[in-house]
Coordinates of C-alpha atoms and ligand atoms in Angstrom, one line a residue:
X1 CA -40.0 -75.2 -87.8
X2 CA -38.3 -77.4 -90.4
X3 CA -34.6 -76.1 -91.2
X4 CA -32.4 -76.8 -94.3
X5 CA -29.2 -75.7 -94.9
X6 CA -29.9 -71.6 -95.4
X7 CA -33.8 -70.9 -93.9
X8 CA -36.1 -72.0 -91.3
X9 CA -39.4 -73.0 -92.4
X10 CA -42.5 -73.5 -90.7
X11 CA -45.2 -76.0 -92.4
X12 CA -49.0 -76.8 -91.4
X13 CA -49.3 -80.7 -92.5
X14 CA -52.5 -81.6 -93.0
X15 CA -52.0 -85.2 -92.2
X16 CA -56.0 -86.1 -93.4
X17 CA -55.8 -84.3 -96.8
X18 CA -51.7 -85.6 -97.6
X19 CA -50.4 -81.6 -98.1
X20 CA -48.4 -79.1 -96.3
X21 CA -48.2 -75.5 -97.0
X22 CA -45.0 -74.0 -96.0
X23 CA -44.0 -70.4 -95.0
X24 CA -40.4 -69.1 -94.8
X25 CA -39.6 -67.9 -91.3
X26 CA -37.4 -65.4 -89.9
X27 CA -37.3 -65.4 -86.4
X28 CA -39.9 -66.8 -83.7
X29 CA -41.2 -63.7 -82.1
X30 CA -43.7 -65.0 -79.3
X31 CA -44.9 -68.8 -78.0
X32 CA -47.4 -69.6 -74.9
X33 CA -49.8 -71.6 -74.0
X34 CA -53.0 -69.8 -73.2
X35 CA -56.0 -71.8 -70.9
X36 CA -57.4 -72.3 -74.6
X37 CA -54.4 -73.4 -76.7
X38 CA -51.1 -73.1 -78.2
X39 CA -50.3 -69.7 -79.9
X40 CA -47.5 -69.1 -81.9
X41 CA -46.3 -66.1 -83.5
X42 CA -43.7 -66.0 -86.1
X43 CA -41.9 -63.1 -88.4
X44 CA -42.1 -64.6 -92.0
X45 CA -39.5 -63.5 -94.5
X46 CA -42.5 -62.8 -97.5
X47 CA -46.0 -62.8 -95.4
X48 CA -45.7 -60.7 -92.8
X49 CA -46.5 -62.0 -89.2
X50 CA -47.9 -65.3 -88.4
X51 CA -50.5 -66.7 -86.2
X52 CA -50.7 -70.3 -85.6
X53 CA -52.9 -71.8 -83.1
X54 CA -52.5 -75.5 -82.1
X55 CA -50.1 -76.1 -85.3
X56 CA -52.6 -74.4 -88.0
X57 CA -52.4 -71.3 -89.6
X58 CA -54.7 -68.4 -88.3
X59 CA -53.3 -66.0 -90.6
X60 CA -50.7 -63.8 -91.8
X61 CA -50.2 -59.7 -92.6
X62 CA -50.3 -61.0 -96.5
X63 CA -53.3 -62.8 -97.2
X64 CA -55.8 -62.1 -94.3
X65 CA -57.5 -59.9 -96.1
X66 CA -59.1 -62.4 -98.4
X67 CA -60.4 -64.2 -95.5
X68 CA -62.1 -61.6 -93.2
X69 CA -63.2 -59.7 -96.4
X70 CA -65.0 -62.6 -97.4
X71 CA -66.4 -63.9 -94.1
X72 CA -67.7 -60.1 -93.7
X73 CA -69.1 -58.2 -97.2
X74 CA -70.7 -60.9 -98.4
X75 CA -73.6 -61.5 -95.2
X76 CA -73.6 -57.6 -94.3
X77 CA -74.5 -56.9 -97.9
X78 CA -76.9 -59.8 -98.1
X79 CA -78.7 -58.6 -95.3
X80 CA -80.8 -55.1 -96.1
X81 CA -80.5 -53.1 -92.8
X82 CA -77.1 -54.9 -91.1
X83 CA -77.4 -53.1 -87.7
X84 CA -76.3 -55.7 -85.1
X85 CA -73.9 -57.7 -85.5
X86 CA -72.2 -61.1 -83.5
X87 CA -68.4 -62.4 -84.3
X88 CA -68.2 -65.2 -83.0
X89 CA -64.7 -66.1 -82.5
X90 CA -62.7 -63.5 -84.7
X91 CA -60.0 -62.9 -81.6
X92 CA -57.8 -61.4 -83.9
X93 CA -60.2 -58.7 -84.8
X94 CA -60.0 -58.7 -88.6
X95 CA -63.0 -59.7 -89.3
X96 CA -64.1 -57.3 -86.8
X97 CA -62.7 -54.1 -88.8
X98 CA -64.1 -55.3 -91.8
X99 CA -67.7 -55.0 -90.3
X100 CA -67.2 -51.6 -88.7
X101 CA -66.7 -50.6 -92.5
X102 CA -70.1 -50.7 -93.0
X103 CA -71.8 -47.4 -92.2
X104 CA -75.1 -49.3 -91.1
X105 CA -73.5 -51.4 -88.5
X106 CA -74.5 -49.9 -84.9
X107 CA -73.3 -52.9 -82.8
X108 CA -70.8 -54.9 -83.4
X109 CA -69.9 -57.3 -80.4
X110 CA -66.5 -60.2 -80.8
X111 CA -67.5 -63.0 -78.4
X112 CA -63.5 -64.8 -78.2
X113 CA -63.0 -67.6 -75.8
X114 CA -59.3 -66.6 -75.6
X115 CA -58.5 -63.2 -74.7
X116 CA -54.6 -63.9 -75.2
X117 CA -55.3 -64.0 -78.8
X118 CA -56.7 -60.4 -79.0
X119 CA -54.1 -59.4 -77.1
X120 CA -51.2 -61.0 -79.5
X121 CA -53.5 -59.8 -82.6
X122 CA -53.1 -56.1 -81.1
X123 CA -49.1 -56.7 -80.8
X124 CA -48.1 -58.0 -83.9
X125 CA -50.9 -57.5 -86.0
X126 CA -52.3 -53.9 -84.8
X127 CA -53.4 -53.1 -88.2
X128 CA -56.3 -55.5 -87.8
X129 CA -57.2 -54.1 -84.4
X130 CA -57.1 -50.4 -85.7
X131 CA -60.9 -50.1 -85.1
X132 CA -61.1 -52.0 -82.0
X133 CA -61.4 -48.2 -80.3
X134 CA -64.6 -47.3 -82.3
X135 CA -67.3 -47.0 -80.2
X136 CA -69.8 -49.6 -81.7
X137 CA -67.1 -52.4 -80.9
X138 CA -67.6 -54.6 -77.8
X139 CA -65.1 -57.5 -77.3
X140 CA -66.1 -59.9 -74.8
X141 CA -64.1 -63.0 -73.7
X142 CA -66.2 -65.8 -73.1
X143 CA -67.5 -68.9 -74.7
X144 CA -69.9 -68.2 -78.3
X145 CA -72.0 -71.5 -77.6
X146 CA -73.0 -70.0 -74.1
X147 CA -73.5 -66.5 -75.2
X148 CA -75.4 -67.6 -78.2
X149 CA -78.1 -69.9 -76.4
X150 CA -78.5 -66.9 -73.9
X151 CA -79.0 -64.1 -76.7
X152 CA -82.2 -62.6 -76.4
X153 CA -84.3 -63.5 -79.6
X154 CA -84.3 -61.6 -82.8
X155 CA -81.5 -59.0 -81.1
X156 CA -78.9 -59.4 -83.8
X157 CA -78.9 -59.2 -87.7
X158 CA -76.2 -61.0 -88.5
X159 CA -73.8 -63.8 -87.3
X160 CA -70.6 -64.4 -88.3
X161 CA -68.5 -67.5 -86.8
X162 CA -64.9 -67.0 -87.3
X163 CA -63.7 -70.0 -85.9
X164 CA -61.0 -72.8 -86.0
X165 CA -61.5 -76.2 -87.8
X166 CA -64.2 -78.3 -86.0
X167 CA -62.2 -79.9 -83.9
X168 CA -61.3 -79.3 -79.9
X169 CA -63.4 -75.9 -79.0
X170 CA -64.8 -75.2 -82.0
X171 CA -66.4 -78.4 -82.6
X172 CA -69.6 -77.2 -81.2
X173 CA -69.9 -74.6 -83.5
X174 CA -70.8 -76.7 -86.4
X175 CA -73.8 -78.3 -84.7
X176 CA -77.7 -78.4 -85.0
X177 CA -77.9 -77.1 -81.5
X178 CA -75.7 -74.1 -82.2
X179 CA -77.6 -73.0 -85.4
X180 CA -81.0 -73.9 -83.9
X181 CA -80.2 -71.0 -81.2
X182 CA -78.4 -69.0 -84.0
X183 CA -81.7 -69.2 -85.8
X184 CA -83.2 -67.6 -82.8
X185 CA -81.1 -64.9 -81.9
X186 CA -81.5 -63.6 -85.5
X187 CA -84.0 -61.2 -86.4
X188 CA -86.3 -62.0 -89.0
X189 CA -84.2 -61.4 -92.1
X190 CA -81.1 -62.5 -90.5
X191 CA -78.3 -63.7 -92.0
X192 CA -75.4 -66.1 -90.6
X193 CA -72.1 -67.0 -92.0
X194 CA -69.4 -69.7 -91.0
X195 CA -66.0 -70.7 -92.0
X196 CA -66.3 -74.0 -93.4
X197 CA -62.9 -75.4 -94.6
X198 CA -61.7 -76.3 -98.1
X199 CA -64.0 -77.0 -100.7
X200 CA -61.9 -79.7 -101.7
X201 CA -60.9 -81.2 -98.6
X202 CA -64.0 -81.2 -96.7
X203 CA -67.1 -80.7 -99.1
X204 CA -68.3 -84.1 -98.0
X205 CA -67.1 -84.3 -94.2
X206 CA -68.1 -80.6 -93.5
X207 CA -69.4 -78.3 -96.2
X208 CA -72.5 -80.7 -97.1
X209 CA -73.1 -81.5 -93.3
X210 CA -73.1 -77.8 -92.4
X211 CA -75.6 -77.2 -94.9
X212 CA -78.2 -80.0 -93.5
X213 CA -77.6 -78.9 -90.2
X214 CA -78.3 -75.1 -91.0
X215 CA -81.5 -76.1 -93.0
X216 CA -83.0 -78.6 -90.2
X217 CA -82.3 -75.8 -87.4
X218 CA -84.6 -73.6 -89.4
X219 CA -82.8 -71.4 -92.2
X220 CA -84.6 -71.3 -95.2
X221 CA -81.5 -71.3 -97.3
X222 CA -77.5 -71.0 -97.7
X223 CA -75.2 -71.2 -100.0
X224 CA -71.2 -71.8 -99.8
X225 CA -68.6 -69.6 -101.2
X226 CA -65.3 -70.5 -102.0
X227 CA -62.4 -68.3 -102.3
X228 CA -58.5 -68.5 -101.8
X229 CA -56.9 -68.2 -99.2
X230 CA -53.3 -69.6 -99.6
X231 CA -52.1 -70.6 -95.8
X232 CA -54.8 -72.7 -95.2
X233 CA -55.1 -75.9 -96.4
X234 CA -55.0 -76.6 -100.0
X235 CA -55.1 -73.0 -100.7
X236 CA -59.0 -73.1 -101.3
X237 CA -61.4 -72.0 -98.3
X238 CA -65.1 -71.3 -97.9
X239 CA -67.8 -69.5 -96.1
X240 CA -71.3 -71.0 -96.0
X241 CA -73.9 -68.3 -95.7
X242 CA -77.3 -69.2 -94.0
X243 CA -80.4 -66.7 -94.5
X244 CA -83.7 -66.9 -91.9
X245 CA -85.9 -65.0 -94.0
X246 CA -85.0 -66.6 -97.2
X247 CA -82.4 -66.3 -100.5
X248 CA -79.0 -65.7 -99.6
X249 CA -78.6 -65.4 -103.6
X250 CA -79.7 -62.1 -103.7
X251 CA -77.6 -59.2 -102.3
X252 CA -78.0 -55.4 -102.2
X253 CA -75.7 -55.2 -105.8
X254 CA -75.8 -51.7 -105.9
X255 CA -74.7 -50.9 -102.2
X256 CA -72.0 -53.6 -103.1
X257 CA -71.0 -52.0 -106.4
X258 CA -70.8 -48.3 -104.2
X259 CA -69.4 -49.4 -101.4
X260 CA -68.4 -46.2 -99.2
X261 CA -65.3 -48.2 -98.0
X262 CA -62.2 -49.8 -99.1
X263 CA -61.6 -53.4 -99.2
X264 CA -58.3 -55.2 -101.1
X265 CA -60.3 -58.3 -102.6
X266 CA -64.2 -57.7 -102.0
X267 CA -66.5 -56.0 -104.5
X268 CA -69.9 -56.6 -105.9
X269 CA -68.3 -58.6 -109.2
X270 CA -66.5 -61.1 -106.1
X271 CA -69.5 -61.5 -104.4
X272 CA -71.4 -62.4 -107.6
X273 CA -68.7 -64.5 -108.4
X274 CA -68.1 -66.2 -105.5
X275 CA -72.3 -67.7 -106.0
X276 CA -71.5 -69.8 -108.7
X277 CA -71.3 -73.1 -107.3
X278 CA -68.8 -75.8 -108.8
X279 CA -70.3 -78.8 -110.5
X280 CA -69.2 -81.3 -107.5
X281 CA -71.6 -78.8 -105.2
X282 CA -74.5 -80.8 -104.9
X283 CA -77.9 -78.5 -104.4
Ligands
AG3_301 N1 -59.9 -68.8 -88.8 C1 -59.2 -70.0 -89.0 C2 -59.8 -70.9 -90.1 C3 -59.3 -72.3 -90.0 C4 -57.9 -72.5 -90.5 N2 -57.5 -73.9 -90.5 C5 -56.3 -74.4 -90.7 N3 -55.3 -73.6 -90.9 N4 -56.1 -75.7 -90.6 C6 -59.6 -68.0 -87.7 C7 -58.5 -67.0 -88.0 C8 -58.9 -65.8 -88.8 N5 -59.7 -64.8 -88.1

């Protein structure tokens, strides 16, 4: 926390990339360190609560919804029967609500490595864990690259990987390996998505790898789409979207443009937006 003379501040530097993003803070309202990492939760004067793991922003009650709308709508409504579907990470359980929105969705199972940060999420942000109750919801604490080479194959429809940057833990999670046993878990015309960082930060160290590493484990296409998402760095973020069967272009438009649910960012015009690729995106 950075203080000047009438507020406390808390900043995410970004040491690689030269920025900082800063958030005005109120009071500190919870620090520990779990087995898995640091978690800090603040009370921020404009955002709401914040969640910072090892010094980065998770999220706050303001802009979250741009984030886990986006790592959610866009996969279940490319996929045309979304019936079983794997967060992996997600500990906070947004992205998690967004996917019990769908109607289709039978199964929907959170594989966290860190329990502690479901159990902050439900303090201090309980909005995102207001579905957590609903019967097709199964959180499991345990470790996503395990539970992922030992998924039986073709038992989900849809993978989402809501994880940190791809360093420490997550690392794994932007490998071959791990979308080579992705690809095998899927069913047929499955559909995964990942959190891949700032289009302008990392198209080259991250976006553009993740994309050769989806298609040589076996996806016949993906596609990245950027949207905002203020606390993280630069402001800009992405999800890349990997399809089994094929096109991840394509989405179920009408389904999208009558959704039976409400979202705060999402909608078929978003998602059709959100396909058109810069001109620094290179195939
Ligand atoms: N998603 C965290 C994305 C990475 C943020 N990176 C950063 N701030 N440097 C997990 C939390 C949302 N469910």
């Amino acid at each position: 926390m950075i203080t000047d003379s009438d507020a406390n501040w808390f900043t995410e530097i970004y040491s690689q990339g030269g920025c900082a993003y800063s958030l005005q803070i109120r009071e500190k309202l919870h620090e520990e360190q779990s087995p898995y990492q640091r978690i800090e939760i603040y009370a921020t004067t404009h955002f709401g609560n914040l969640m910072v793991i090892d010094g980065c922003y998770m999220l706050t009650t303001r802009d979250n919804f741009l984030y886990h709308e986006m790592m959610s709508h866009p996969a279940l409504f490319t996929h045309p029967n979304p019936r079983r579907v794997a967060i992996i990470g997600g500990g906070d359980c947004g992205t998690l609500r967004e996917v019990l929105k769908h109607p289709s969705v039978e199964h929907a199972l959170q594989v966290d490595i860190d329990e502690r940060v479901t159990r902050l999420a439900e303090q201090y942000f309980p909005e995102l864990c207001e579905s957590n109750g609903d019967p097709r919801a199964e959180l499991y604490f345990g470790d996503g690259i395990q539970w992922m080479k030992d998924a039986e194959p073709g038992s989900v429809d849809v993978i989402i990987v809501d994880s940190t940057d791809p360093v420490g833990p997550a690392e794994g999670l932007f490998t071959e390996a791990f979308f080579r046993d992705c690809h095998r878990a899927l069913g047929e015309q499955g559909v995964m998505v990942q959190q891949s960082e700032s289009p302008l930060l990392h198209y080259e160290s991250i976006i553009q790898p993740l994309h050769r590493a989806m298609r040589a484990a076996g996806f016949a296409d993906s596609v990245t789409l950027p949207f905002p998402q203020p606390c993280y760095p630069s402001g800009w973020w992405s999800a890349t979207m990997a399809g089994k069967g094929g096109d991840v272009l394509s989405f179920r438009v009408t389904d999208a443009g009558q959704k039976t649910f409400a979202t705060r960012y999402y909608n078929a015009a978003i998602h059709q937006g959100a396909l058109a690729q810069p001109e620094f995106f290179q195939g």
